Amino acid sequence: MIVGDANLCELSTFLKVGTTAIVLAMIEDNALENDLSIYEPVRALRSVSRDLTCTSPLELRSGGSATPIEIQWQFLASAKKYAERTGLEHCGGADVGAEVLRRWEEVLTDLEGDPLNLDGRLDWVTKFCLLEQFKDRDGLSWSDPKLALIDLQYHDVRPKRSLYERLVQAGKVERLLSEEEVERAISRPPDDTRAYFRGECLRRWPKSIIAANWDSIVFDVGSGSLQRVPMMDPLKGTRNHVEALLNTCDTPLDLIERLGSPLP
């Protein structure tokens, strides 16, 4: 996940998070059919990042080798069987899980056929096509520092300087979300995880919160010691669980007194 923290294409992030969620679920349920562990993963990561054809074989711990695409196809085959047996409700919901599988297969098919078909959908392809345009237009070599600068400018988080943002404005990048949905997500977390409780507390009582982590919120209620509310279960603290409770509380102290224990 950290390796891809510079992703800007929405499909890249959707597949990165979605496929990881499904594979983790399969690992938890002991549903992976084959050992696809790579013998030297760090070296393989470097190799794959420089292989625009996605065809360089990688050595597997179980013996033999496979290309990155072959490994992905095996993961996808296992994921489809897992979805048929178990469903994907716990992987973002059945509809989202099905869309992950569909898009996963679509991308692998294009990578196997012609990766350039993914221009505007995957970052590395989109950026390669952009760099190639600058290279051909200005007669540059691939080692020219101007291309290195363009490489960085693609990811610039400032909209007016971001080359990715220019592609978005030109309609050359596939969007999965509307601008309204993006703006809402900045201040409104998902309703169906503990993020709802954390987000609502931050929205209602921002000056009273000392710390907010994955698994707890620490309040300063104005007197005595700081009060910590644990949130150990990712699936508790949802809108259904706590909205009514929060609506009865005018202050953080009201919330602490009504809870009296970890989230219901």
PDB file of C-alpha atoms in Angstrom:
ATOM      1  CA  MET A   1       0.000   0.000   0.000  1.00  0.00           C
ATOM      2  CA  ILE A   2       2.766   2.458   0.908  1.00  0.00           C
ATOM      3  CA  VAL A   3       4.543   1.776  -2.387  1.00  0.00           C
ATOM      4  CA  GLY A   4       1.510   3.137  -4.187  1.00  0.00           C
ATOM      5  CA  ASP A   5       0.844   6.160  -1.983  1.00  0.00           C
ATOM      6  CA  ALA A   6       1.614   8.455  -4.944  1.00  0.00           C
ATOM      7  CA  ASN A   7      -1.184   6.952  -7.052  1.00  0.00           C
ATOM      8  CA  LEU A   8      -3.525   9.534  -8.542  1.00  0.00           C
ATOM      9  CA  CYS A   9      -5.597   7.516 -11.021  1.00  0.00           C
ATOM     10  CA  GLU A  10      -8.759   6.488  -9.218  1.00  0.00           C
ATOM     11  CA  LEU A  11      -8.800   3.027 -10.764  1.00  0.00           C
ATOM     12  CA  SER A  12      -5.254   2.410  -9.495  1.00  0.00           C
ATOM     13  CA  THR A  13      -6.295   3.169  -5.922  1.00  0.00           C
ATOM     14  CA  PHE A  14      -9.579   1.268  -6.258  1.00  0.00           C
ATOM     15  CA  LEU A  15      -7.790  -1.883  -7.385  1.00  0.00           C
ATOM     16  CA  LYS A  16      -4.901  -1.466  -4.950  1.00  0.00           C
ATOM     17  CA  VAL A  17      -7.233  -1.319  -1.954  1.00  0.00           C
ATOM     18  CA  GLY A  18      -9.876  -3.698  -3.308  1.00  0.00           C
ATOM     19  CA  THR A  19      -7.571  -6.527  -4.365  1.00  0.00           C
ATOM     20  CA  THR A  20      -5.608  -6.233  -1.114  1.00  0.00           C
ATOM     21  CA  ALA A  21      -8.822  -6.508   0.918  1.00  0.00           C
ATOM     22  CA  ILE A  22      -9.877  -9.650  -0.950  1.00  0.00           C
ATOM     23  CA  VAL A  23      -6.450 -11.313  -0.695  1.00  0.00           C
ATOM     24  CA  LEU A  24      -6.243 -10.531   3.038  1.00  0.00           C
ATOM     25  CA  ALA A  25      -9.701 -12.058   3.510  1.00  0.00           C
ATOM     26  CA  MET A  26      -8.572 -15.186   1.662  1.00  0.00           C
ATOM     27  CA  ILE A  27      -5.468 -15.414   3.846  1.00  0.00           C
ATOM     28  CA  GLU A  28      -7.583 -15.116   7.006  1.00  0.00           C
ATOM     29  CA  ASP A  29      -9.887 -17.878   5.759  1.00  0.00           C
ATOM     30  CA  ASN A  30      -7.000 -20.041   4.525  1.00  0.00           C
ATOM     31  CA  ALA A  31      -8.481 -19.883   1.035  1.00  0.00           C
ATOM     32  CA  LEU A  32      -5.379 -19.272  -1.081  1.00  0.00           C
ATOM     33  CA  GLU A  33      -4.918 -22.268  -3.340  1.00  0.00           C
ATOM     34  CA  ASN A  34      -1.238 -21.806  -4.231  1.00  0.00           C
ATOM     35  CA  ASP A  35       1.842 -20.455  -2.514  1.00  0.00           C
ATOM     36  CA  LEU A  36       2.669 -17.430  -4.645  1.00  0.00           C
ATOM     37  CA  SER A  37       5.270 -15.987  -2.275  1.00  0.00           C
ATOM     38  CA  ILE A  38       8.112 -14.328  -4.162  1.00  0.00           C
ATOM     39  CA  TYR A  39      11.605 -15.454  -3.212  1.00  0.00           C
ATOM     40  CA  GLU A  40      13.147 -11.984  -3.003  1.00  0.00           C
ATOM     41  CA  PRO A  41      10.211  -9.559  -2.844  1.00  0.00           C
ATOM     42  CA  VAL A  42      12.207  -6.328  -2.507  1.00  0.00           C
ATOM     43  CA  ARG A  43      14.397  -7.145  -5.506  1.00  0.00           C
ATOM     44  CA  ALA A  44      11.300  -8.288  -7.406  1.00  0.00           C
ATOM     45  CA  LEU A  45       9.569  -5.006  -6.634  1.00  0.00           C
ATOM     46  CA  ARG A  46      12.441  -3.113  -8.185  1.00  0.00           C
ATOM     47  CA  SER A  47      12.478  -5.436 -11.193  1.00  0.00           C
ATOM     48  CA  VAL A  48       8.739  -5.178 -11.838  1.00  0.00           C
ATOM     49  CA  SER A  49       8.782  -1.382 -11.538  1.00  0.00           C
ATOM     50  CA  ARG A  50      11.243  -1.248 -14.452  1.00  0.00           C
ATOM     51  CA  ASP A  51       9.582  -3.854 -16.663  1.00  0.00           C
ATOM     52  CA  LEU A  52       7.086  -2.093 -18.926  1.00  0.00           C
ATOM     53  CA  THR A  53       6.120  -5.406 -20.529  1.00  0.00           C
ATOM     54  CA  CYS A  54       5.264  -7.110 -17.202  1.00  0.00           C
ATOM     55  CA  THR A  55       6.817 -10.300 -18.577  1.00  0.00           C
ATOM     56  CA  SER A  56      10.067 -10.695 -16.605  1.00  0.00           C
ATOM     57  CA  PRO A  57       9.869 -13.958 -14.599  1.00  0.00           C
ATOM     58  CA  LEU A  58      10.039 -13.784 -10.806  1.00  0.00           C
ATOM     59  CA  GLU A  59      11.426 -16.606  -8.684  1.00  0.00           C
ATOM     60  CA  LEU A  60       8.882 -18.140  -6.295  1.00  0.00           C
ATOM     61  CA  ARG A  61       9.596 -19.539  -2.838  1.00  0.00           C
ATOM     62  CA  SER A  62       7.713 -22.697  -3.747  1.00  0.00           C
ATOM     63  CA  GLY A  63      10.032 -23.284  -6.696  1.00  0.00           C
ATOM     64  CA  GLY A  64       9.825 -22.285 -10.334  1.00  0.00           C
ATOM     65  CA  SER A  65       8.989 -18.837 -11.573  1.00  0.00           C
ATOM     66  CA  ALA A  66       6.109 -16.787 -12.946  1.00  0.00           C
ATOM     67  CA  THR A  67       5.633 -13.386 -14.523  1.00  0.00           C
ATOM     68  CA  PRO A  68       3.832 -10.645 -12.578  1.00  0.00           C
ATOM     69  CA  ILE A  69       0.760 -11.069 -14.770  1.00  0.00           C
ATOM     70  CA  GLU A  70       0.731 -14.856 -14.308  1.00  0.00           C
ATOM     71  CA  ILE A  71       0.881 -14.370 -10.546  1.00  0.00           C
ATOM     72  CA  GLN A  72      -2.001 -11.897 -10.710  1.00  0.00           C
ATOM     73  CA  TRP A  73      -4.111 -14.273 -12.808  1.00  0.00           C
ATOM     74  CA  GLN A  74      -3.640 -16.979 -10.176  1.00  0.00           C
ATOM     75  CA  PHE A  75      -4.677 -14.611  -7.410  1.00  0.00           C
ATOM     76  CA  LEU A  76      -7.722 -13.579  -9.437  1.00  0.00           C
ATOM     77  CA  ALA A  77      -8.741 -17.199 -10.081  1.00  0.00           C
ATOM     78  CA  SER A  78      -8.559 -17.928  -6.348  1.00  0.00           C
ATOM     79  CA  ALA A  79     -10.483 -14.736  -5.584  1.00  0.00           C
ATOM     80  CA  LYS A  80     -13.315 -15.690  -7.945  1.00  0.00           C
ATOM     81  CA  LYS A  81     -13.680 -19.110  -6.319  1.00  0.00           C
ATOM     82  CA  TYR A  82     -13.564 -17.500  -2.894  1.00  0.00           C
ATOM     83  CA  ALA A  83     -16.309 -15.047  -3.894  1.00  0.00           C
ATOM     84  CA  GLU A  84     -18.528 -17.903  -5.092  1.00  0.00           C
ATOM     85  CA  ARG A  85     -18.056 -19.850  -1.858  1.00  0.00           C
ATOM     86  CA  THR A  86     -18.014 -17.095   0.723  1.00  0.00           C
ATOM     87  CA  GLY A  87     -19.246 -13.893  -0.868  1.00  0.00           C
ATOM     88  CA  LEU A  88     -17.502 -10.544  -0.587  1.00  0.00           C
ATOM     89  CA  GLU A  89     -19.748  -8.713   1.871  1.00  0.00           C
ATOM     90  CA  HIS A  90     -16.781  -8.299   4.204  1.00  0.00           C
ATOM     91  CA  CYS A  91     -14.630  -6.820   1.422  1.00  0.00           C
ATOM     92  CA  GLY A  92     -16.447  -3.535   0.983  1.00  0.00           C
ATOM     93  CA  GLY A  93     -19.797  -5.103   0.108  1.00  0.00           C
ATOM     94  CA  ALA A  94     -20.954  -7.567  -2.535  1.00  0.00           C
ATOM     95  CA  ASP A  95     -21.353  -4.966  -5.292  1.00  0.00           C
ATOM     96  CA  VAL A  96     -17.976  -3.364  -4.640  1.00  0.00           C
ATOM     97  CA  GLY A  97     -16.291  -6.771  -4.438  1.00  0.00           C
ATOM     98  CA  ALA A  98     -17.825  -7.824  -7.752  1.00  0.00           C
ATOM     99  CA  GLU A  99     -16.628  -4.587  -9.361  1.00  0.00           C
ATOM    100  CA  VAL A 100     -13.107  -5.196  -8.041  1.00  0.00           C
ATOM    101  CA  LEU A 101     -13.065  -8.641  -9.658  1.00  0.00           C
ATOM    102  CA  ARG A 102     -14.433  -7.298 -12.939  1.00  0.00           C
ATOM    103  CA  ARG A 103     -11.952  -4.446 -13.114  1.00  0.00           C
ATOM    104  CA  TRP A 104      -9.085  -6.684 -12.002  1.00  0.00           C
ATOM    105  CA  GLU A 105      -9.719  -9.050 -14.915  1.00  0.00           C
ATOM    106  CA  GLU A 106     -10.160  -6.162 -17.332  1.00  0.00           C
ATOM    107  CA  VAL A 107      -6.810  -4.635 -16.362  1.00  0.00           C
ATOM    108  CA  LEU A 108      -4.942  -7.948 -16.521  1.00  0.00           C
ATOM    109  CA  THR A 109      -6.351  -8.579 -19.989  1.00  0.00           C
ATOM    110  CA  ASP A 110      -5.088  -5.195 -21.178  1.00  0.00           C
ATOM    111  CA  LEU A 111      -1.689  -5.658 -19.521  1.00  0.00           C
ATOM    112  CA  GLU A 112      -1.348  -8.969 -21.301  1.00  0.00           C
ATOM    113  CA  GLY A 113      -2.458  -7.552 -24.645  1.00  0.00           C
ATOM    114  CA  ASP A 114      -1.339  -3.934 -24.881  1.00  0.00           C
ATOM    115  CA  PRO A 115      -0.587  -2.045 -21.636  1.00  0.00           C
ATOM    116  CA  LEU A 116      -0.950   1.281 -23.447  1.00  0.00           C
ATOM    117  CA  ASN A 117      -4.705   0.635 -23.528  1.00  0.00           C
ATOM    118  CA  LEU A 118      -4.616   1.558 -19.827  1.00  0.00           C
ATOM    119  CA  ASP A 119      -3.601   5.159 -20.508  1.00  0.00           C
ATOM    120  CA  GLY A 120      -5.831   7.291 -18.281  1.00  0.00           C
ATOM    121  CA  ARG A 121      -6.628   4.395 -15.950  1.00  0.00           C
ATOM    122  CA  LEU A 122      -3.329   3.293 -14.384  1.00  0.00           C
ATOM    123  CA  ASP A 123      -0.745   5.836 -13.278  1.00  0.00           C
ATOM    124  CA  TRP A 124       2.377   4.204 -14.655  1.00  0.00           C
ATOM    125  CA  VAL A 125       0.881   3.842 -18.132  1.00  0.00           C
ATOM    126  CA  THR A 126      -0.630   7.324 -18.064  1.00  0.00           C
ATOM    127  CA  LYS A 127       2.665   8.861 -17.002  1.00  0.00           C
ATOM    128  CA  PHE A 128       4.643   6.868 -19.567  1.00  0.00           C
ATOM    129  CA  CYS A 129       2.396   8.105 -22.369  1.00  0.00           C
ATOM    130  CA  LEU A 130       2.684  11.674 -21.083  1.00  0.00           C
ATOM    131  CA  LEU A 131       6.475  11.487 -20.870  1.00  0.00           C
ATOM    132  CA  GLU A 132       6.675   9.986 -24.338  1.00  0.00           C
ATOM    133  CA  GLN A 133       4.661  12.892 -25.730  1.00  0.00           C
ATOM    134  CA  PHE A 134       7.051  15.437 -24.183  1.00  0.00           C
ATOM    135  CA  LYS A 135      10.055  13.396 -25.326  1.00  0.00           C
ATOM    136  CA  ASP A 136       8.895  13.205 -28.939  1.00  0.00           C
ATOM    137  CA  ARG A 137       7.706  16.806 -29.075  1.00  0.00           C
ATOM    138  CA  ASP A 138      10.940  18.301 -27.733  1.00  0.00           C
ATOM    139  CA  GLY A 139      13.379  15.732 -29.129  1.00  0.00           C
ATOM    140  CA  LEU A 140      14.561  14.642 -25.679  1.00  0.00           C
ATOM    141  CA  SER A 141      16.372  11.483 -24.642  1.00  0.00           C
ATOM    142  CA  TRP A 142      15.007   9.343 -21.809  1.00  0.00           C
ATOM    143  CA  SER A 143      17.928  10.480 -19.635  1.00  0.00           C
ATOM    144  CA  ASP A 144      17.089  14.171 -20.021  1.00  0.00           C
ATOM    145  CA  PRO A 145      16.536  15.838 -16.602  1.00  0.00           C
ATOM    146  CA  LYS A 146      13.491  17.635 -18.021  1.00  0.00           C
ATOM    147  CA  LEU A 147      11.682  14.296 -18.130  1.00  0.00           C
ATOM    148  CA  ALA A 148      12.641  13.614 -14.518  1.00  0.00           C
ATOM    149  CA  LEU A 149      11.065  16.948 -13.590  1.00  0.00           C
ATOM    150  CA  ILE A 150       7.914  16.126 -15.545  1.00  0.00           C
ATOM    151  CA  ASP A 151       7.808  12.771 -13.763  1.00  0.00           C
ATOM    152  CA  LEU A 152       7.650  14.604 -10.418  1.00  0.00           C
ATOM    153  CA  GLN A 153       5.264  17.279 -11.644  1.00  0.00           C
ATOM    154  CA  TYR A 154       2.727  14.624 -12.611  1.00  0.00           C
ATOM    155  CA  HIS A 155       2.267  13.921  -8.874  1.00  0.00           C
ATOM    156  CA  ASP A 156       2.331  17.527  -7.626  1.00  0.00           C
ATOM    157  CA  VAL A 157      -0.455  17.919  -5.039  1.00  0.00           C
ATOM    158  CA  ARG A 158      -0.979  21.553  -6.036  1.00  0.00           C
ATOM    159  CA  PRO A 159      -3.767  21.499  -8.646  1.00  0.00           C
ATOM    160  CA  LYS A 160      -2.337  24.394 -10.665  1.00  0.00           C
ATOM    161  CA  ARG A 161       1.035  22.639 -11.046  1.00  0.00           C
ATOM    162  CA  SER A 162      -0.114  19.026 -11.286  1.00  0.00           C
ATOM    163  CA  LEU A 163       0.167  17.477 -14.740  1.00  0.00           C
ATOM    164  CA  TYR A 164      -2.255  14.777 -13.637  1.00  0.00           C
ATOM    165  CA  GLU A 165      -4.816  17.473 -12.839  1.00  0.00           C
ATOM    166  CA  ARG A 166      -4.380  18.891 -16.338  1.00  0.00           C
ATOM    167  CA  LEU A 167      -5.190  15.472 -17.763  1.00  0.00           C
ATOM    168  CA  VAL A 168      -8.292  15.331 -15.570  1.00  0.00           C
ATOM    169  CA  GLN A 169      -9.457  18.743 -16.774  1.00  0.00           C
ATOM    170  CA  ALA A 170      -8.866  17.633 -20.365  1.00  0.00           C
ATOM    171  CA  GLY A 171     -11.048  14.566 -19.816  1.00  0.00           C
ATOM    172  CA  LYS A 172      -8.166  12.160 -20.444  1.00  0.00           C
ATOM    173  CA  VAL A 173      -8.417  10.311 -17.120  1.00  0.00           C
ATOM    174  CA  GLU A 174     -11.169   7.919 -16.086  1.00  0.00           C
ATOM    175  CA  ARG A 175     -13.001   9.070 -12.958  1.00  0.00           C
ATOM    176  CA  LEU A 176     -14.811   6.704 -10.601  1.00  0.00           C
ATOM    177  CA  LEU A 177     -16.130   9.459  -8.339  1.00  0.00           C
ATOM    178  CA  SER A 178     -17.689  12.859  -8.860  1.00  0.00           C
ATOM    179  CA  GLU A 179     -16.130  16.010  -7.407  1.00  0.00           C
ATOM    180  CA  GLU A 180     -19.102  16.234  -5.036  1.00  0.00           C
ATOM    181  CA  GLU A 181     -18.388  12.753  -3.675  1.00  0.00           C
ATOM    182  CA  VAL A 182     -14.725  13.627  -3.198  1.00  0.00           C
ATOM    183  CA  GLU A 183     -15.567  16.858  -1.358  1.00  0.00           C
ATOM    184  CA  ARG A 184     -18.009  15.051   0.910  1.00  0.00           C
ATOM    185  CA  ALA A 185     -15.454  12.361   1.760  1.00  0.00           C
ATOM    186  CA  ILE A 186     -13.021  15.011   3.022  1.00  0.00           C
ATOM    187  CA  SER A 187     -15.251  15.742   6.014  1.00  0.00           C
ATOM    188  CA  ARG A 188     -17.639  12.776   6.102  1.00  0.00           C
ATOM    189  CA  PRO A 189     -16.142   9.321   6.710  1.00  0.00           C
ATOM    190  CA  PRO A 190     -17.938   6.095   5.709  1.00  0.00           C
ATOM    191  CA  ASP A 191     -21.065   5.292   7.715  1.00  0.00           C
ATOM    192  CA  ASP A 192     -20.373   1.592   8.115  1.00  0.00           C
ATOM    193  CA  THR A 193     -17.124   1.476  10.140  1.00  0.00           C
ATOM    194  CA  ARG A 194     -15.766   2.988  13.373  1.00  0.00           C
ATOM    195  CA  ALA A 195     -14.590   5.914  11.252  1.00  0.00           C
ATOM    196  CA  TYR A 196     -18.145   7.275  11.527  1.00  0.00           C
ATOM    197  CA  PHE A 197     -17.888   7.596  15.319  1.00  0.00           C
ATOM    198  CA  ARG A 198     -14.412   9.119  15.144  1.00  0.00           C
ATOM    199  CA  GLY A 199     -15.427  11.568  12.413  1.00  0.00           C
ATOM    200  CA  GLU A 200     -18.605  12.657  14.186  1.00  0.00           C
ATOM    201  CA  CYS A 201     -16.722  13.263  17.436  1.00  0.00           C
ATOM    202  CA  LEU A 202     -14.185  15.398  15.558  1.00  0.00           C
ATOM    203  CA  ARG A 203     -16.949  17.311  13.824  1.00  0.00           C
ATOM    204  CA  ARG A 204     -18.975  17.937  16.990  1.00  0.00           C
ATOM    205  CA  TRP A 205     -16.233  18.532  19.572  1.00  0.00           C
ATOM    206  CA  PRO A 206     -12.942  19.340  17.803  1.00  0.00           C
ATOM    207  CA  LYS A 207     -11.554  21.492  20.646  1.00  0.00           C
ATOM    208  CA  SER A 208     -12.102  18.743  23.223  1.00  0.00           C
ATOM    209  CA  ILE A 209     -10.183  16.005  21.404  1.00  0.00           C
ATOM    210  CA  ILE A 210      -6.541  15.561  22.374  1.00  0.00           C
ATOM    211  CA  ALA A 211      -5.840  12.567  20.125  1.00  0.00           C
ATOM    212  CA  ALA A 212      -7.736  10.454  17.607  1.00  0.00           C
ATOM    213  CA  ASN A 213      -6.186   7.179  16.473  1.00  0.00           C
ATOM    214  CA  TRP A 214      -7.323   4.038  14.658  1.00  0.00           C
ATOM    215  CA  ASP A 215      -8.429   2.388  17.892  1.00  0.00           C
ATOM    216  CA  SER A 216      -9.248   5.186  20.353  1.00  0.00           C
ATOM    217  CA  ILE A 217     -10.202   8.813  20.937  1.00  0.00           C
ATOM    218  CA  VAL A 218      -8.842  10.812  23.893  1.00  0.00           C
ATOM    219  CA  PHE A 219     -11.031  13.623  25.268  1.00  0.00           C
ATOM    220  CA  ASP A 220     -10.293  16.532  27.548  1.00  0.00           C
ATOM    221  CA  VAL A 221     -13.639  16.977  29.304  1.00  0.00           C
ATOM    222  CA  GLY A 222     -12.519  20.072  31.207  1.00  0.00           C
ATOM    223  CA  SER A 223     -11.839  18.546  34.611  1.00  0.00           C
ATOM    224  CA  GLY A 224      -9.953  15.581  36.010  1.00  0.00           C
ATOM    225  CA  SER A 225      -7.894  13.231  33.879  1.00  0.00           C
ATOM    226  CA  LEU A 226      -8.111  12.776  30.133  1.00  0.00           C
ATOM    227  CA  GLN A 227     -10.785  10.295  29.039  1.00  0.00           C
ATOM    228  CA  ARG A 228      -9.979   7.586  26.511  1.00  0.00           C
ATOM    229  CA  VAL A 229     -12.743   5.891  24.515  1.00  0.00           C
ATOM    230  CA  PRO A 230     -11.475   2.639  22.956  1.00  0.00           C
ATOM    231  CA  MET A 231     -12.648   1.587  19.491  1.00  0.00           C
ATOM    232  CA  MET A 232     -11.085  -1.845  19.127  1.00  0.00           C
ATOM    233  CA  ASP A 233     -13.656  -3.338  16.745  1.00  0.00           C
ATOM    234  CA  PRO A 234     -13.515  -1.838  13.211  1.00  0.00           C
ATOM    235  CA  LEU A 235     -17.171  -2.714  12.621  1.00  0.00           C
ATOM    236  CA  LYS A 236     -18.524  -0.978  15.729  1.00  0.00           C
ATOM    237  CA  GLY A 237     -19.079   2.726  15.994  1.00  0.00           C
ATOM    238  CA  THR A 238     -21.052   2.803  12.737  1.00  0.00           C
ATOM    239  CA  ARG A 239     -23.929   5.178  12.066  1.00  0.00           C
ATOM    240  CA  ASN A 240     -26.408   2.434  12.951  1.00  0.00           C
ATOM    241  CA  HIS A 241     -24.597   1.772  16.231  1.00  0.00           C
ATOM    242  CA  VAL A 242     -24.043   5.264  17.584  1.00  0.00           C
ATOM    243  CA  GLU A 243     -25.959   7.988  15.734  1.00  0.00           C
ATOM    244  CA  ALA A 244     -28.860   7.965  18.202  1.00  0.00           C
ATOM    245  CA  LEU A 245     -26.420   7.974  21.121  1.00  0.00           C
ATOM    246  CA  LEU A 246     -24.446  10.920  19.748  1.00  0.00           C
ATOM    247  CA  ASN A 247     -27.625  12.906  19.168  1.00  0.00           C
ATOM    248  CA  THR A 248     -28.422  12.714  22.895  1.00  0.00           C
ATOM    249  CA  CYS A 249     -25.033  14.196  23.868  1.00  0.00           C
ATOM    250  CA  ASP A 250     -24.373  17.932  24.027  1.00  0.00           C
ATOM    251  CA  THR A 251     -20.812  17.607  25.326  1.00  0.00           C
ATOM    252  CA  PRO A 252     -18.009  15.038  25.369  1.00  0.00           C
ATOM    253  CA  LEU A 253     -18.693  14.520  29.068  1.00  0.00           C
ATOM    254  CA  ASP A 254     -22.269  13.519  28.220  1.00  0.00           C
ATOM    255  CA  LEU A 255     -20.860  10.964  25.796  1.00  0.00           C
ATOM    256  CA  ILE A 256     -18.374   9.562  28.330  1.00  0.00           C
ATOM    257  CA  GLU A 257     -21.089   9.209  30.965  1.00  0.00           C
ATOM    258  CA  ARG A 258     -23.530   7.533  28.586  1.00  0.00           C
ATOM    259  CA  LEU A 259     -20.926   5.136  27.214  1.00  0.00           C
ATOM    260  CA  GLY A 260     -19.479   4.022  30.535  1.00  0.00           C
ATOM    261  CA  SER A 261     -17.674   1.301  28.524  1.00  0.00           C
ATOM    262  CA  PRO A 262     -16.297   0.661  25.008  1.00  0.00           C
ATOM    263  CA  LEU A 263     -18.530   1.390  22.042  1.00  0.00           C
ATOM    264  CA  PRO A 264     -21.726  -0.686  21.842  1.00  0.00           C
TER     265      PRO A 264
END
